[in-house]
PDB file of C-alpha atoms in Angstrom:
ATOM      1  CA  MET A   1       4.224 -40.783  10.158  1.00  0.00           C
ATOM      2  CA  ASN A   2       1.452 -39.558  12.409  1.00  0.00           C
ATOM      3  CA  ASN A   3       3.889 -37.319  14.270  1.00  0.00           C
ATOM      4  CA  PHE A   4       5.022 -35.831  10.893  1.00  0.00           C
ATOM      5  CA  LEU A   5       1.342 -35.176   9.884  1.00  0.00           C
ATOM      6  CA  SER A   6       0.534 -33.433  13.187  1.00  0.00           C
ATOM      7  CA  ILE A   7       3.633 -31.240  12.833  1.00  0.00           C
ATOM      8  CA  ILE A   8       2.535 -30.245   9.272  1.00  0.00           C
ATOM      9  CA  LYS A   9      -0.949 -29.553  10.400  1.00  0.00           C
ATOM     10  CA  GLU A  10       0.381 -27.313  13.265  1.00  0.00           C
ATOM     11  CA  ILE A  11       2.589 -25.409  10.816  1.00  0.00           C
ATOM     12  CA  ILE A  12      -0.351 -24.823   8.530  1.00  0.00           C
ATOM     13  CA  GLN A  13      -2.436 -23.611  11.366  1.00  0.00           C
ATOM     14  CA  GLN A  14       0.261 -21.223  12.493  1.00  0.00           C
ATOM     15  CA  PHE A  15       0.725 -19.975   9.002  1.00  0.00           C
ATOM     16  CA  ASN A  16      -3.018 -19.341   8.612  1.00  0.00           C
ATOM     17  CA  ASN A  17      -3.192 -17.561  12.067  1.00  0.00           C
ATOM     18  CA  ARG A  18      -0.275 -15.269  11.128  1.00  0.00           C
ATOM     19  CA  PHE A  19      -1.607 -14.208   7.752  1.00  0.00           C
ATOM     20  CA  ILE A  20      -5.249 -13.902   8.406  1.00  0.00           C
ATOM     21  CA  ASP A  21      -4.922 -10.137   8.881  1.00  0.00           C
ATOM     22  CA  PHE A  22      -3.522  -9.779   5.285  1.00  0.00           C
ATOM     23  CA  LYS A  23      -7.025 -10.744   3.994  1.00  0.00           C
ATOM     24  CA  LYS A  24      -8.679  -8.193   6.279  1.00  0.00           C
ATOM     25  CA  PHE A  25      -6.114  -5.552   5.102  1.00  0.00           C
ATOM     26  CA  GLU A  26      -6.521  -6.276   1.411  1.00  0.00           C
ATOM     27  CA  CYS A  27      -8.596  -3.228   0.588  1.00  0.00           C
ATOM     28  CA  ASN A  28      -6.118  -0.977   2.382  1.00  0.00           C
ATOM     29  CA  ILE A  29      -3.305  -2.518   0.336  1.00  0.00           C
ATOM     30  CA  LYS A  30      -5.322  -1.872  -2.823  1.00  0.00           C
ATOM     31  CA  PHE A  31      -5.725   1.768  -1.804  1.00  0.00           C
ATOM     32  CA  LEU A  32      -1.951   2.204  -2.317  1.00  0.00           C
ATOM     33  CA  ARG A  33      -2.269   1.490  -6.042  1.00  0.00           C
ATOM     34  CA  CYS A  34      -5.925   2.648  -6.675  1.00  0.00           C
ATOM     35  CA  PRO A  35      -6.993   5.511  -4.418  1.00  0.00           C
ATOM     36  CA  ASP A  36      -8.705   7.011  -7.505  1.00  0.00           C
ATOM     37  CA  THR A  37     -11.092   4.053  -7.724  1.00  0.00           C
ATOM     38  CA  CYS A  38     -11.079   2.777  -4.157  1.00  0.00           C
ATOM     39  CA  ASN A  39     -14.300   3.082  -2.165  1.00  0.00           C
ATOM     40  CA  HIS A  40     -13.326   4.627   1.161  1.00  0.00           C
ATOM     41  CA  ASP A  41     -16.209   2.905   2.962  1.00  0.00           C
ATOM     42  CA  GLU A  42     -14.436  -0.435   2.319  1.00  0.00           C
ATOM     43  CA  LEU A  43     -11.143   0.645   3.905  1.00  0.00           C
ATOM     44  CA  ASP A  44     -10.386  -0.503   7.382  1.00  0.00           C
ATOM     45  CA  LEU A  45      -9.299   2.773   9.044  1.00  0.00           C
ATOM     46  CA  HIS A  46      -9.338   1.699  12.620  1.00  0.00           C
ATOM     47  CA  TYR A  47      -5.588   1.234  12.233  1.00  0.00           C
ATOM     48  CA  PHE A  48      -5.295   4.997  11.843  1.00  0.00           C
ATOM     49  CA  GLU A  49      -6.678   6.283  15.037  1.00  0.00           C
ATOM     50  CA  TRP A  50      -4.575   9.384  14.755  1.00  0.00           C
ATOM     51  CA  MET A  51      -6.368  10.427  11.565  1.00  0.00           C
ATOM     52  CA  ILE A  52      -9.310  12.809  11.298  1.00  0.00           C
ATOM     53  CA  ILE A  53     -11.742  10.859   9.120  1.00  0.00           C
ATOM     54  CA  ASP A  54     -13.372  13.937   7.637  1.00  0.00           C
ATOM     55  CA  THR A  55      -9.999  15.347   6.506  1.00  0.00           C
ATOM     56  CA  PHE A  56      -9.145  11.962   4.944  1.00  0.00           C
ATOM     57  CA  GLU A  57     -12.445  11.902   3.080  1.00  0.00           C
ATOM     58  CA  PHE A  58     -12.129  15.460   1.768  1.00  0.00           C
ATOM     59  CA  GLU A  59      -8.626  14.871   0.594  1.00  0.00           C
ATOM     60  CA  LEU A  60      -9.676  11.663  -1.115  1.00  0.00           C
ATOM     61  CA  ILE A  61     -12.513  13.467  -2.883  1.00  0.00           C
ATOM     62  CA  ASP A  62     -10.057  16.185  -4.073  1.00  0.00           C
ATOM     63  CA  LEU A  63      -7.675  13.584  -5.317  1.00  0.00           C
ATOM     64  CA  LYS A  64     -10.524  11.661  -7.169  1.00  0.00           C
ATOM     65  CA  SER A  65     -11.737  14.927  -8.838  1.00  0.00           C
ATOM     66  CA  CYS A  66      -8.308  15.786 -10.181  1.00  0.00           C
ATOM     67  CA  ASN A  67      -7.515  14.318 -13.579  1.00  0.00           C
ATOM     68  CA  THR A  68      -3.768  14.812 -13.163  1.00  0.00           C
ATOM     69  CA  TRP A  69      -3.617  12.775  -9.990  1.00  0.00           C
ATOM     70  CA  LYS A  70      -5.934  10.104 -11.299  1.00  0.00           C
ATOM     71  CA  GLN A  71      -3.559   9.749 -14.369  1.00  0.00           C
ATOM     72  CA  LYS A  72      -0.545   9.480 -11.956  1.00  0.00           C
ATOM     73  CA  PHE A  73      -2.193   6.421 -10.303  1.00  0.00           C
ATOM     74  CA  ILE A  74      -3.185   4.908 -13.711  1.00  0.00           C
ATOM     75  CA  ASP A  75       0.425   5.364 -14.798  1.00  0.00           C
ATOM     76  CA  LEU A  76       1.571   3.853 -11.521  1.00  0.00           C
ATOM     77  CA  ARG A  77      -0.494   0.654 -12.008  1.00  0.00           C
ATOM     78  CA  GLN A  78       0.950   0.369 -15.547  1.00  0.00           C
ATOM     79  CA  LEU A  79       4.492   0.742 -14.142  1.00  0.00           C
ATOM     80  CA  ILE A  80       3.843  -1.867 -11.409  1.00  0.00           C
ATOM     81  CA  GLU A  81       2.662  -4.305 -14.075  1.00  0.00           C
ATOM     82  CA  GLU A  82       5.778  -3.663 -16.194  1.00  0.00           C
ATOM     83  CA  ILE A  83       8.019  -4.158 -13.107  1.00  0.00           C
ATOM     84  CA  GLU A  84       6.302  -7.481 -12.391  1.00  0.00           C
ATOM     85  CA  ILE A  85       6.662  -8.705 -16.002  1.00  0.00           C
ATOM     86  CA  ASN A  86      10.362  -7.752 -16.063  1.00  0.00           C
ATOM     87  CA  ARG A  87      10.879  -9.505 -12.796  1.00  0.00           C
ATOM     88  CA  LEU A  88       9.207 -12.660 -14.095  1.00  0.00           C
ATOM     89  CA  GLN A  89      10.859 -12.624 -17.421  1.00  0.00           C
ATOM     90  CA  SER A  90      14.425 -11.643 -16.611  1.00  0.00           C
ATOM     91  CA  ASN A  91      14.718 -11.944 -12.900  1.00  0.00           C
ATOM     92  CA  VAL A  92      15.420  -8.242 -12.651  1.00  0.00           C
ATOM     93  CA  VAL A  93      14.385  -7.182  -9.161  1.00  0.00           C
ATOM     94  CA  LYS A  94      13.004  -3.719  -8.855  1.00  0.00           C
ATOM     95  CA  ASN A  95      10.968  -2.799  -5.921  1.00  0.00           C
ATOM     96  CA  ALA A  96       7.484  -1.567  -6.867  1.00  0.00           C
ATOM     97  CA  ASP A  97       7.105  -0.195  -3.321  1.00  0.00           C
ATOM     98  CA  THR A  98       9.631   2.520  -4.222  1.00  0.00           C
ATOM     99  CA  GLU A  99       7.612   3.602  -7.224  1.00  0.00           C
ATOM    100  CA  ILE A 100       4.417   3.654  -5.166  1.00  0.00           C
ATOM    101  CA  LEU A 101       6.117   5.803  -2.536  1.00  0.00           C
ATOM    102  CA  LYS A 102       7.401   8.168  -5.183  1.00  0.00           C
ATOM    103  CA  VAL A 103       3.930   8.772  -6.516  1.00  0.00           C
ATOM    104  CA  TRP A 104       2.474   9.318  -2.980  1.00  0.00           C
ATOM    105  CA  ASN A 105       5.269  11.671  -2.030  1.00  0.00           C
ATOM    106  CA  SER A 106       4.618  13.668  -5.189  1.00  0.00           C
ATOM    107  CA  LEU A 107       1.160  14.573  -4.014  1.00  0.00           C
ATOM    108  CA  PRO A 108       0.820  18.194  -2.741  1.00  0.00           C
ATOM    109  CA  ASN A 109       0.872  18.975   0.911  1.00  0.00           C
ATOM    110  CA  THR A 110      -2.917  19.524   0.746  1.00  0.00           C
ATOM    111  CA  CYS A 111      -3.157  15.716   0.602  1.00  0.00           C
ATOM    112  CA  SER A 112      -0.977  15.213   3.778  1.00  0.00           C
ATOM    113  CA  THR A 113      -3.382  12.881   5.528  1.00  0.00           C
ATOM    114  CA  LEU A 114      -3.685  10.638   2.454  1.00  0.00           C
ATOM    115  CA  LYS A 115       0.074  10.609   2.182  1.00  0.00           C
ATOM    116  CA  LYS A 116       0.555   9.575   5.781  1.00  0.00           C
ATOM    117  CA  VAL A 117      -2.042   6.809   5.461  1.00  0.00           C
ATOM    118  CA  ALA A 118      -0.350   5.519   2.328  1.00  0.00           C
ATOM    119  CA  GLN A 119       3.130   5.650   3.885  1.00  0.00           C
ATOM    120  CA  SER A 120       1.810   3.913   7.003  1.00  0.00           C
ATOM    121  CA  ILE A 121       0.353   1.058   4.873  1.00  0.00           C
ATOM    122  CA  LEU A 122       3.422   0.809   2.746  1.00  0.00           C
ATOM    123  CA  SER A 123       5.757   0.825   5.769  1.00  0.00           C
ATOM    124  CA  ILE A 124       4.162  -2.499   6.914  1.00  0.00           C
ATOM    125  CA  PHE A 125       5.622  -4.269   3.898  1.00  0.00           C
ATOM    126  CA  SER A 126       8.513  -2.063   2.770  1.00  0.00           C
ATOM    127  CA  SER A 127      12.167  -2.339   3.167  1.00  0.00           C
ATOM    128  CA  THR A 128      14.199   0.022   5.362  1.00  0.00           C
ATOM    129  CA  TYR A 129      15.119   1.813   2.258  1.00  0.00           C
ATOM    130  CA  ALA A 130      11.602   2.767   1.362  1.00  0.00           C
ATOM    131  CA  CYS A 131      10.934   3.892   4.934  1.00  0.00           C
ATOM    132  CA  GLU A 132      14.014   6.038   4.963  1.00  0.00           C
ATOM    133  CA  SER A 133      13.063   7.536   1.639  1.00  0.00           C
ATOM    134  CA  SER A 134       9.662   8.359   2.983  1.00  0.00           C
ATOM    135  CA  LYS A 135      11.238  10.163   5.987  1.00  0.00           C
ATOM    136  CA  LYS A 136      13.605  12.098   3.700  1.00  0.00           C
ATOM    137  CA  GLN A 137      10.768  13.193   1.466  1.00  0.00           C
ATOM    138  CA  GLN A 138       8.695  14.337   4.472  1.00  0.00           C
ATOM    139  CA  GLN A 139      11.558  16.428   5.687  1.00  0.00           C
ATOM    140  CA  LYS A 140      11.921  18.279   2.294  1.00  0.00           C
TER     141      LYS A 140
END
């Protein structure tokens, strides 16, 4: 019995160690759905060393000041909620990541830094399909 308990404790510890970064990354994940309301000071941008912070901030200000793009993300959040409700009620599996990617890819090229950051965050969790879709959209 003691051996069993020690194995379970070890598994729990390993699980906690592996997933501690998700908590740190939570604001970045929220950014995917809510860039219009997200406080950029709360984002952990050290993952994006390639990025010029000033460009990111200017693009985010532009996005937040445009009612059209704010509405797109409001609509996206509603769609994600509907996808989740459908998944729970009817076991219909539709990937919300694909919808998130569509909205981000629809942003104009003047938001290229924002798009790359969003695609980078999404690629951590996304299927190969979403990653491939992202590449195809960038090539267009």
